[in-house]
Short mmCIF file of C-alpha atoms and ligand atoms in Angstrom, two decimals:
data_model
loop_
_atom_site.label_atom_id
_atom_site.label_comp_id
_atom_site.label_asym_id
_atom_site.label_seq_id
_atom_site.Cartn_x
_atom_site.Cartn_y
_atom_site.Cartn_z
CA MET A 1 70.27 111.90 95.63
CA ASN A 2 66.91 111.02 97.47
CA PHE A 3 65.05 114.97 97.65
CA ASP A 4 62.41 116.65 99.11
CA PRO A 5 61.99 119.83 97.94
CA SER A 6 60.11 121.27 100.51
CA THR A 7 62.96 121.10 102.58
CA LEU A 8 65.03 123.47 100.25
CA THR A 9 66.61 126.93 101.73
CA VAL A 10 67.09 129.48 99.17
CA HIS A 11 69.48 132.11 100.75
CA PRO A 12 69.74 135.24 99.28
CA TYR A 13 72.62 135.80 97.60
CA ALA A 14 74.93 137.03 99.15
CA PRO A 15 78.19 138.61 96.82
CA HIS A 16 80.78 138.43 99.48
CA HIS A 17 79.64 134.83 99.48
CA ARG A 18 81.41 134.27 96.32
CA PRO A 19 84.78 132.47 95.95
CA GLU A 20 88.23 134.16 94.27
CA LEU A 21 89.87 131.89 93.46
CA HIS A 22 87.55 128.78 93.90
CA PHE A 23 85.64 127.86 91.08
CA ALA A 24 81.92 128.89 91.17
CA PRO A 25 79.42 128.68 88.23
CA GLU A 26 77.99 132.79 87.07
CA LYS A 27 74.80 130.90 87.95
CA ASN A 28 72.79 127.90 88.06
CA TRP A 29 73.44 124.65 90.48
CA ILE A 30 76.99 122.56 89.83
CA ASN A 31 78.51 118.95 91.60
CA ASP A 32 81.52 116.95 90.24
CA PRO A 33 84.31 118.20 88.36
CA ASN A 34 84.35 116.04 84.97
CA GLY A 35 86.57 115.71 82.04
CA LEU A 36 89.63 117.24 83.81
CA ILE A 37 92.68 117.99 81.30
CA PHE A 38 95.36 119.95 81.11
CA LEU A 39 95.68 120.72 76.80
CA ASN A 40 98.47 123.31 75.17
CA GLY A 41 98.64 125.59 78.48
CA GLN A 42 94.74 125.23 79.49
CA TYR A 43 93.57 123.87 82.20
CA HIS A 44 90.35 122.61 81.08
CA LEU A 45 87.54 122.10 83.87
CA PHE A 46 84.37 120.57 82.93
CA PHE A 47 81.49 119.51 85.25
CA GLN A 48 78.14 118.52 86.05
CA HIS A 49 76.13 121.05 86.01
CA ASN A 50 72.25 122.69 85.75
CA PRO A 51 72.01 125.28 82.94
CA PHE A 52 68.59 125.77 83.78
CA GLY A 53 68.36 126.49 87.45
CA THR A 54 69.81 126.19 91.55
CA ASP A 55 69.18 122.79 91.91
CA TRP A 56 70.15 120.03 90.94
CA GLY A 57 68.62 118.60 87.58
CA HIS A 58 68.71 118.52 83.87
CA MET A 59 72.60 117.27 84.17
CA SER A 60 75.08 118.47 81.73
CA TRP A 61 78.70 118.77 81.31
CA GLY A 62 79.94 122.88 82.26
CA HIS A 63 82.97 124.05 81.24
CA ALA A 64 85.87 126.52 82.29
CA VAL A 65 89.09 127.03 81.10
CA SER A 66 92.22 128.19 82.94
CA ARG A 67 95.97 129.45 82.28
CA ASP A 68 97.11 128.99 86.37
CA LEU A 69 94.17 126.82 87.90
CA LEU A 70 93.28 129.58 89.87
CA HIS A 71 91.49 131.97 87.70
CA TRP A 72 88.58 130.48 85.56
CA GLU A 73 86.79 131.51 82.56
CA GLU A 74 83.96 130.20 82.25
CA LEU A 75 82.44 128.72 78.27
CA PRO A 76 79.47 127.78 77.08
CA VAL A 77 78.00 124.35 77.85
CA ALA A 78 79.84 121.25 76.41
CA LEU A 79 77.84 118.68 76.71
CA PRO A 80 73.93 119.13 77.06
CA GLU A 81 71.31 116.80 78.31
CA ASP A 82 69.45 115.12 75.51
CA ASP A 83 66.12 114.04 75.12
CA GLU A 84 67.16 110.23 76.02
CA ALA A 85 69.44 110.75 78.48
CA MET A 86 71.16 113.21 80.89
CA ILE A 87 75.20 113.50 81.01
CA PHE A 88 76.48 112.20 84.40
CA SER A 89 79.74 112.43 85.22
CA GLY A 90 83.20 110.72 83.47
CA CYS A 91 86.11 111.81 82.54
CA CYS A 92 88.68 113.74 79.15
CA VAL A 93 91.27 112.03 77.76
CA LEU A 94 93.96 113.21 74.80
CA ASP A 95 93.65 110.33 71.81
CA PHE A 96 97.00 111.00 70.98
CA GLN A 97 97.74 108.16 69.06
CA ASN A 98 94.66 108.51 67.73
CA THR A 99 93.06 104.87 68.21
CA SER A 100 90.02 105.91 68.19
CA GLY A 101 90.23 106.90 64.82
CA LEU A 102 88.00 110.10 65.46
CA GLY A 103 91.22 112.50 64.81
CA THR A 104 94.55 112.24 63.02
CA LEU A 105 97.77 111.74 64.03
CA GLU A 106 98.79 115.91 63.68
CA HIS A 107 95.66 116.39 65.41
CA PRO A 108 94.48 114.19 67.90
CA PRO A 109 91.04 113.88 69.18
CA LEU A 110 90.02 114.92 72.91
CA ILE A 111 87.45 111.99 74.22
CA ALA A 112 85.12 112.57 76.72
CA LEU A 113 83.92 109.13 77.71
CA TYR A 114 80.52 109.91 80.41
CA THR A 115 77.10 108.26 82.03
CA ALA A 116 74.82 108.68 80.12
CA HIS A 117 71.65 108.27 82.45
CA HIS A 118 68.75 107.22 80.82
CA ASP A 119 65.58 109.42 81.92
CA GLN A 120 62.91 106.34 80.95
CA THR A 121 64.41 103.69 82.10
CA GLY A 122 67.00 105.05 84.86
CA LEU A 123 69.98 102.52 83.02
CA GLN A 124 72.93 104.13 82.88
CA THR A 125 75.63 103.58 80.07
CA GLN A 126 79.43 104.70 79.33
CA ASN A 127 79.41 106.59 76.27
CA LEU A 128 81.22 108.29 74.24
CA ALA A 129 82.30 112.17 72.42
CA TYR A 130 84.68 113.80 71.09
CA SER A 131 86.05 117.71 70.57
CA LEU A 132 88.80 118.34 67.35
CA ASP A 133 89.20 122.01 68.43
CA GLU A 134 90.45 121.42 71.68
CA GLY A 135 86.85 121.48 73.90
CA GLN A 136 84.92 123.59 72.25
CA ASN A 137 82.42 122.17 70.35
CA TRP A 138 81.75 118.15 70.06
CA ALA A 139 79.78 115.51 68.59
CA LYS A 140 78.50 113.04 70.41
CA TYR A 141 79.27 109.47 69.19
CA GLY A 142 77.05 107.40 71.04
CA VAL A 143 77.67 104.53 74.18
CA VAL A 144 81.26 102.17 74.19
CA LEU A 145 79.95 100.57 77.30
CA ASP A 146 76.13 98.78 78.02
CA GLU A 147 75.91 95.82 80.70
CA GLY A 148 72.37 96.52 81.08
CA ILE A 149 71.82 97.54 84.16
CA ARG A 150 71.38 100.62 86.46
CA ASP A 151 73.67 102.83 88.83
CA PHE A 152 76.49 101.70 86.26
CA ARG A 153 78.64 104.89 85.92
CA ASP A 154 81.69 107.48 87.02
CA PRO A 155 84.57 105.99 83.89
CA LYS A 156 87.66 107.75 84.34
CA VAL A 157 90.38 106.70 82.03
CA PHE A 158 94.35 106.77 81.37
CA TRP A 159 96.89 105.37 79.26
CA HIS A 160 98.80 101.99 80.17
CA GLU A 161 101.82 102.89 79.28
CA ASN A 162 102.74 98.90 80.12
CA THR A 163 100.48 96.93 78.74
CA GLN A 164 99.60 100.02 75.94
CA ARG A 165 96.12 99.47 76.34
CA TRP A 166 93.49 102.34 77.68
CA ILE A 167 91.86 101.74 81.42
CA MET A 168 88.71 102.12 82.42
CA ALA A 169 87.79 102.71 86.18
CA VAL A 170 83.81 102.61 86.55
CA VAL A 171 80.99 102.04 89.31
CA LEU A 172 78.70 99.28 90.50
CA ALA A 173 77.23 101.66 93.34
CA GLU A 174 74.90 99.77 94.46
CA HIS A 175 77.34 96.65 94.73
CA ARG A 176 80.39 99.47 96.57
CA GLN A 177 82.33 98.05 93.68
CA VAL A 178 84.82 99.04 91.21
CA VAL A 179 84.75 97.55 87.66
CA LEU A 180 88.42 98.14 85.13
CA TYR A 181 87.57 97.98 81.51
CA ALA A 182 90.37 97.92 79.09
CA SER A 183 90.47 98.78 75.72
CA LEU A 184 92.63 99.57 72.64
CA ASP A 185 90.77 102.30 70.87
CA LEU A 186 87.89 103.84 73.63
CA LYS A 187 85.58 102.66 71.64
CA SER A 188 85.06 98.84 72.64
CA TRP A 189 85.59 97.90 76.46
CA GLU A 190 86.74 94.12 78.28
CA LYS A 191 85.86 93.63 81.61
CA GLN A 192 89.02 92.99 83.71
CA SER A 193 88.39 92.17 86.94
CA THR A 194 86.22 94.28 90.11
CA PHE A 195 87.54 95.40 93.50
CA GLY A 196 85.24 95.90 96.05
CA PRO A 197 83.06 95.77 98.85
CA ALA A 198 86.19 97.21 100.87
CA GLY A 199 86.45 99.78 103.23
CA HIS A 200 84.12 102.41 104.41
CA THR A 201 81.09 100.62 102.65
CA GLY A 202 77.94 102.50 104.62
CA GLY A 203 76.55 103.84 101.40
CA ILE A 204 76.96 103.44 97.62
CA TRP A 205 79.73 104.13 96.00
CA GLU A 206 80.48 106.75 93.07
CA VAL A 207 83.62 108.18 91.32
CA PRO A 208 86.45 106.29 91.39
CA GLU A 209 90.07 106.77 89.89
CA LEU A 210 92.40 104.34 89.55
CA LEU A 211 95.96 106.34 89.48
CA GLU A 212 99.89 105.34 89.98
CA LEU A 213 101.79 107.47 92.09
CA GLN A 214 105.65 107.39 93.04
CA ASP A 215 106.43 107.64 96.79
CA ASP A 216 108.56 109.94 98.69
CA ALA A 217 111.17 106.96 98.23
CA GLY A 218 110.72 107.33 93.94
CA GLN A 219 108.84 103.56 94.66
CA SER A 220 105.90 103.26 92.77
CA HIS A 221 102.30 102.34 93.61
CA TRP A 222 99.08 102.53 92.18
CA VAL A 223 95.91 103.82 94.44
CA VAL A 224 92.45 103.72 94.27
CA LYS A 225 89.69 106.41 95.22
CA VAL A 226 86.20 105.95 95.52
CA ASP A 227 83.82 108.45 97.04
CA LEU A 228 81.26 106.80 98.68
CA ASN A 229 77.29 108.20 99.52
CA PRO A 230 76.45 108.42 102.38
CA GLY A 231 78.96 107.06 105.26
CA GLY A 232 81.29 109.65 104.76
CA PRO A 233 84.09 109.59 108.38
CA GLN A 234 81.33 113.55 109.30
CA GLY A 235 78.15 112.22 107.95
CA GLY A 236 76.90 112.44 104.70
CA SER A 237 79.15 111.97 101.44
CA GLY A 238 83.04 111.27 102.17
CA CYS A 239 85.88 110.42 100.61
CA GLN A 240 88.30 107.05 100.82
CA TYR A 241 91.69 105.85 98.82
CA PHE A 242 93.45 102.26 98.83
CA VAL A 243 97.04 101.90 98.25
CA GLY A 244 97.65 98.60 96.69
CA GLN A 245 99.62 97.45 93.08
CA PHE A 246 97.79 97.35 89.88
CA ASP A 247 98.92 94.14 87.39
CA GLY A 248 97.03 96.07 84.23
CA GLN A 249 94.17 93.95 84.77
CA THR A 250 93.62 93.86 88.73
CA PHE A 251 94.06 96.23 91.60
CA THR A 252 95.26 94.61 94.84
CA PRO A 253 95.29 96.75 98.31
CA THR A 254 98.31 97.00 100.75
CA GLN A 255 96.76 99.04 103.12
CA LYS A 256 92.88 99.09 104.77
CA ALA A 257 91.13 102.56 103.43
CA ARG A 258 91.71 105.30 104.61
CA TRP A 259 90.02 108.81 104.60
CA LEU A 260 91.11 111.47 102.48
CA ASP A 261 89.71 114.64 104.27
CA TYR A 262 88.34 114.66 107.16
CA GLY A 263 85.73 118.06 106.65
CA LYS A 264 82.19 117.17 105.64
CA ASP A 265 82.91 119.29 102.44
CA PHE A 266 85.01 117.16 99.69
CA TYR A 267 83.90 115.00 97.15
CA ALA A 268 84.01 113.78 93.55
CA ALA A 269 87.78 114.55 93.45
CA ILE A 270 89.19 113.25 90.11
CA THR A 271 92.57 114.30 88.51
CA PHE A 272 93.77 115.91 85.56
CA ALA A 273 95.16 113.99 82.92
CA ASN A 274 98.21 115.33 80.41
CA LEU A 275 99.60 116.30 82.90
CA GLU A 276 103.53 115.85 83.14
CA GLY A 277 105.20 115.98 86.57
CA ARG A 278 102.86 116.33 88.70
CA THR A 279 99.22 114.99 89.75
CA VAL A 280 96.77 117.71 90.39
CA TRP A 281 93.15 117.02 91.60
CA LEU A 282 89.81 118.83 92.72
CA ALA A 283 86.60 118.03 94.32
CA TRP A 284 82.97 119.35 94.58
CA MET A 285 83.21 121.09 97.86
CA ASN A 286 79.48 120.29 98.85
CA ASN A 287 78.09 117.40 100.85
CA TRP A 288 74.87 115.50 99.50
CA GLN A 289 73.83 115.06 102.91
CA TYR A 290 72.82 118.60 102.30
CA ALA A 291 74.04 120.11 98.96
CA ARG A 292 70.85 120.81 97.54
CA THR A 293 68.90 122.34 100.43
CA HIS A 294 71.45 125.26 100.96
CA THR A 295 71.43 126.94 97.64
CA THR A 296 72.39 130.66 97.82
CA GLY A 297 70.10 132.05 95.67
CA GLN A 298 72.14 132.60 91.96
CA TYR A 299 74.14 129.62 92.11
CA SER A 300 74.86 126.61 93.81
CA GLY A 301 78.34 125.40 94.77
CA ASN A 302 81.59 125.41 93.94
CA MET A 303 85.10 122.76 93.69
CA SER A 304 87.91 122.85 96.24
CA LEU A 305 91.31 124.12 95.13
CA PRO A 306 93.29 122.43 93.09
CA ARG A 307 95.73 120.37 95.13
CA GLU A 308 99.15 118.36 93.90
CA LEU A 309 99.15 114.55 95.04
CA TYR A 310 101.95 113.04 96.88
CA LEU A 311 102.23 109.59 98.14
CA LEU A 312 104.45 110.09 101.81
CA ASN A 313 105.70 106.96 103.54
CA THR A 314 104.79 107.32 107.70
CA SER A 315 104.86 105.38 110.67
CA GLU A 316 101.32 104.90 109.77
CA GLY A 317 102.05 103.26 106.15
CA LEU A 318 101.95 105.61 102.86
CA VAL A 319 99.21 108.51 103.46
CA LEU A 320 98.59 110.32 100.51
CA ALA A 321 99.05 114.41 100.87
CA GLN A 322 97.37 117.07 99.74
CA THR A 323 98.94 120.30 98.98
CA PRO A 324 97.78 123.41 97.39
CA ILE A 325 98.93 124.02 93.94
CA ARG A 326 102.34 126.24 93.97
CA GLU A 327 100.99 128.71 91.68
CA LEU A 328 98.80 130.16 95.53
CA ASP A 329 103.03 131.31 96.43
CA SER A 330 103.36 133.87 93.93
CA LEU A 331 99.79 135.31 93.99
CA TRP A 332 98.68 137.26 97.16
CA GLU A 333 100.78 139.66 99.12
CA PRO A 334 102.00 139.61 102.71
CA ILE A 335 100.65 141.24 105.14
CA GLU A 336 102.17 142.13 108.44
CA VAL A 337 101.42 139.89 111.25
CA PRO A 338 103.75 139.07 114.32
CA SER A 339 106.03 136.04 113.47
CA GLU A 340 106.00 134.90 117.20
CA THR A 341 103.13 134.54 119.27
CA GLN A 342 102.61 132.97 123.12
CA LEU A 343 100.02 131.67 125.14
CA ARG A 344 99.56 129.83 128.25
CA ALA A 345 96.18 128.58 129.58
CA VAL A 346 93.91 130.12 129.60
CA GLN A 347 94.70 132.87 127.07
CA HIS A 348 93.25 133.84 124.28
CA LYS A 349 94.84 136.23 121.80
CA ASP A 350 93.92 137.80 118.25
CA LEU A 351 96.42 137.07 115.48
CA LEU A 352 94.96 139.07 112.37
CA ALA A 353 91.90 140.80 111.02
CA LEU A 354 90.92 141.38 107.66
CA LYS A 355 88.10 142.67 105.82
CA LYS A 356 87.39 139.94 103.75
CA ALA A 357 88.02 135.98 104.48
CA VAL A 358 90.21 135.69 102.20
CA LEU A 359 93.33 134.52 103.77
CA ASP A 360 96.50 132.03 103.06
CA LEU A 361 98.14 131.75 106.26
CA HIS A 362 100.73 128.86 107.24
CA VAL A 363 101.76 128.37 110.82
CA GLN A 364 104.24 126.25 113.44
CA MET A 365 102.95 125.38 116.75
CA ASN A 366 104.74 124.37 119.54
CA SER A 367 103.62 123.04 122.49
CA THR A 368 104.05 121.04 125.86
CA ASP A 369 102.64 118.14 125.86
CA GLN A 370 99.22 118.71 127.36
CA SER A 371 98.35 121.44 125.97
CA VAL A 372 94.62 122.16 124.09
CA TYR A 373 94.84 125.16 122.01
CA GLY A 374 93.14 126.07 118.56
CA LEU A 375 92.75 128.85 115.62
CA VAL A 376 89.30 130.27 116.12
CA LEU A 377 87.59 132.79 113.30
CA HIS A 378 84.82 135.25 113.60
CA CYS A 379 83.17 137.15 111.09
CA ALA A 380 81.17 140.00 111.91
CA GLY A 381 81.31 139.39 115.76
CA GLN A 382 80.07 135.56 114.99
CA LEU A 383 82.22 132.34 115.65
CA GLU A 384 82.26 130.66 112.27
CA TRP A 385 84.46 127.97 113.22
CA ALA A 386 87.43 126.84 115.44
CA LEU A 387 90.79 124.16 114.93
CA GLU A 388 91.68 122.46 117.91
CA PHE A 389 94.56 120.49 118.71
CA ASP A 390 94.47 118.09 121.21
CA HIS A 391 97.56 116.79 122.74
CA LEU A 392 95.72 114.53 125.50
CA ASN A 393 93.50 112.88 122.94
CA HIS A 394 95.54 113.11 120.32
CA THR A 395 92.43 114.22 118.44
CA LEU A 396 91.99 117.32 115.92
CA THR A 397 88.32 119.01 115.46
CA LEU A 398 86.77 121.12 113.56
CA THR A 399 84.01 122.58 115.09
CA ARG A 400 81.41 124.44 112.46
CA GLN A 401 79.32 127.22 114.07
CA GLY A 402 78.11 130.21 112.34
CA THR A 403 74.41 130.76 111.25
CA VAL A 404 73.65 127.90 109.02
CA ASP A 405 71.09 125.94 110.58
CA GLU A 406 70.36 122.78 108.04
CA GLU A 407 71.07 118.93 109.29
CA GLY A 408 74.28 117.76 109.35
CA PHE A 409 76.07 121.29 108.80
CA GLN A 410 76.71 122.95 112.31
CA GLY A 411 78.66 120.12 114.10
CA GLN A 412 81.91 118.92 115.97
CA HIS A 413 84.38 117.38 113.16
CA THR A 414 87.05 115.25 114.88
CA ALA A 415 90.19 113.76 113.36
CA PRO A 416 92.74 111.64 115.37
CA MET A 417 96.28 113.15 115.31
CA VAL A 418 99.24 110.90 114.57
CA SER A 419 102.02 113.64 114.67
CA MET A 420 102.02 115.13 117.97
CA GLY A 421 104.60 117.80 119.21
CA VAL A 422 104.98 121.02 116.39
CA GLN A 423 102.09 121.07 114.19
CA ASP A 424 102.56 122.88 110.35
CA VAL A 425 99.24 124.22 109.40
CA ARG A 426 98.18 125.97 106.52
CA LEU A 427 95.04 127.46 105.94
CA ILE A 428 93.61 129.29 103.15
CA LEU A 429 89.85 131.09 103.34
CA ASP A 430 88.09 132.13 100.03
CA HIS A 431 85.46 133.85 101.47
CA SER A 432 82.81 131.09 101.93
CA SER A 433 85.50 128.07 102.54
CA LEU A 434 87.99 126.64 104.62
CA GLU A 435 90.83 124.88 103.64
CA VAL A 436 93.13 122.38 106.15
CA PHE A 437 96.69 121.20 105.39
CA VAL A 438 98.09 120.03 108.36
CA ASP A 439 101.91 118.45 108.68
CA GLY A 440 102.25 118.47 105.12
CA GLY A 441 98.85 117.54 104.09
CA LYS A 442 98.49 114.86 105.52
CA LEU A 443 95.54 115.55 107.20
CA VAL A 444 93.13 117.67 105.36
CA PHE A 445 89.63 119.65 106.37
CA THR A 446 87.66 120.80 103.26
CA GLU A 447 84.61 122.74 104.57
CA MET A 448 82.37 125.59 103.58
CA PHE A 449 80.98 128.29 105.63
CA PHE A 450 78.44 131.53 105.05
CA PRO A 451 79.71 134.23 107.45
CA GLN A 452 77.95 137.35 107.53
CA GLU A 453 79.67 140.28 105.83
CA GLY A 454 81.51 142.19 107.93
CA GLU A 455 85.23 142.40 109.57
CA SER A 456 86.67 139.39 109.92
CA ARG A 457 88.97 138.09 112.72
CA LEU A 458 91.16 135.32 113.44
CA SER A 459 92.28 134.18 116.94
CA MET A 460 94.26 131.71 119.38
CA TYR A 461 93.15 130.79 123.13
CA ALA A 462 95.11 128.15 124.60
CA ARG A 463 93.11 125.48 127.48
CA SER A 464 95.50 123.69 128.45
CA GLY A 465 99.26 123.62 128.30
CA ASN A 466 101.48 126.46 126.54
CA VAL A 467 101.61 126.99 122.71
CA ASN A 468 104.38 128.79 120.75
CA VAL A 469 103.07 130.11 117.17
CA HIS A 470 105.40 130.73 114.31
CA VAL A 471 104.01 132.47 111.48
CA LEU A 472 105.95 131.37 108.10
CA HIS A 473 103.88 133.36 106.13
CA ALA A 474 100.18 135.66 105.88
CA ARG A 475 99.01 136.30 103.05
CA THR A 476 95.93 138.27 101.73
CA PRO A 477 95.02 139.19 98.02
CA PRO A 478 96.11 143.38 97.42
CA LEU A 479 93.64 145.79 99.19
CA VAL A 480 92.26 143.71 101.21
C1 LIG B 1 78.68 111.94 92.48
C2 LIG B 1 77.01 111.63 91.32
C3 LIG B 1 77.57 111.02 90.55
C4 LIG B 1 77.16 111.08 89.36
C5 LIG B 1 76.68 112.93 89.09
C6 LIG B 1 75.07 113.25 88.98
O1 LIG B 1 78.38 112.97 92.98
O2 LIG B 1 76.26 111.13 91.78
O3 LIG B 1 77.70 109.37 90.85
O4 LIG B 1 77.51 110.95 88.08
O5 LIG B 1 76.98 113.04 90.64
O6 LIG B 1 75.24 113.87 89.07
#
């Protein structure tokens, strides 16, 4: 977070950039999602928030709730900074057995564990706050884990059934380590083990999570997800994960690190706690490389779409796949597009035009071996991005163009492409964001873009080979 304020570019507030489905605050700055939890039919999203401006600072936990993960209502700030400390990232758990003694068995307390960043000393401790009314009012309990050090942050806690203990993953950012602690009551914590440095270490490590997932053959595995800044796959910040085993004390990876997202704008994802039967997470849709120099005037930052997680056996080992949550499926209306389109090199064809850049498109593209082809979005005549499938080089490249010229914003962002032949692509646009899920979410790109207001036109081109495009669905909100 080294930052020179003279480089700040405030873009005039453009209402047509405000997302419809992705959470963005009414005003001011946000970064990481915090304390995600499902309680009595409501999803709670807390988030890193500066209640006083569009730049990072005065970090506090903002709060929003939703019943469908797509429409959010912003509530008053849940945990404000105080004279001693800013409230950095962390998590919430429902203390269902009242192990902390801060509620009752009938009314279990909602517990937040977060990093207190002590302004005077720079030291970071893990602190506890609790709520007895589902997150509306909070009491700060105080420090529960203090090692007397800096760069010790971002606790994510879960109940470990086998050992009947709470487990916390937290980072030693500069050491590129995830440290695991255990507790019986959420108030006193004992160190169990450390993991790392490992995988990608080109930046500090932040926002870790240890989670259990079943693969598509019903086998259980554990995953460590940890973000890094800088050193991401496309420059600036990024997100990696390791698949392995956890014995209640130690995480042991069984495969190498993989990137979670090949776009530039997916950071600090964490999962919803207390959610039965599926695993859902969301991330801050931004990159520390330019997050603070590019603001939209009234507010700065939004979250990604919530995504469902799957662990899939592939020829490359186990892959963490992400798909947009199923709540999106019944939301929008189909639009008229030809269900089949054929392209030959060198050809360019329009697929569809929209009044606003809001779209959920699912296509399958079948091509000959040597094909190079792509999808392109123009808004108000300006090329915003192109997504190119290159079957010669086995790559997928997202080129972000547009008019934003902060360092690191425009450019070509490439991922290796494993599966060739038929490409299954789901693409979601929400005014100023693009999320691309390829091959059932095994390869994902998340990027922001800030178009001029005007018609959005999605087209296709083939540079070499032939491509058949089959549209499985194309949907937008009513009245587009
Ligand atoms: C990640 C991060 C966290 C920290 C928070 C501060 O984006 O740097 O490590 O807790 O943001 O806002």
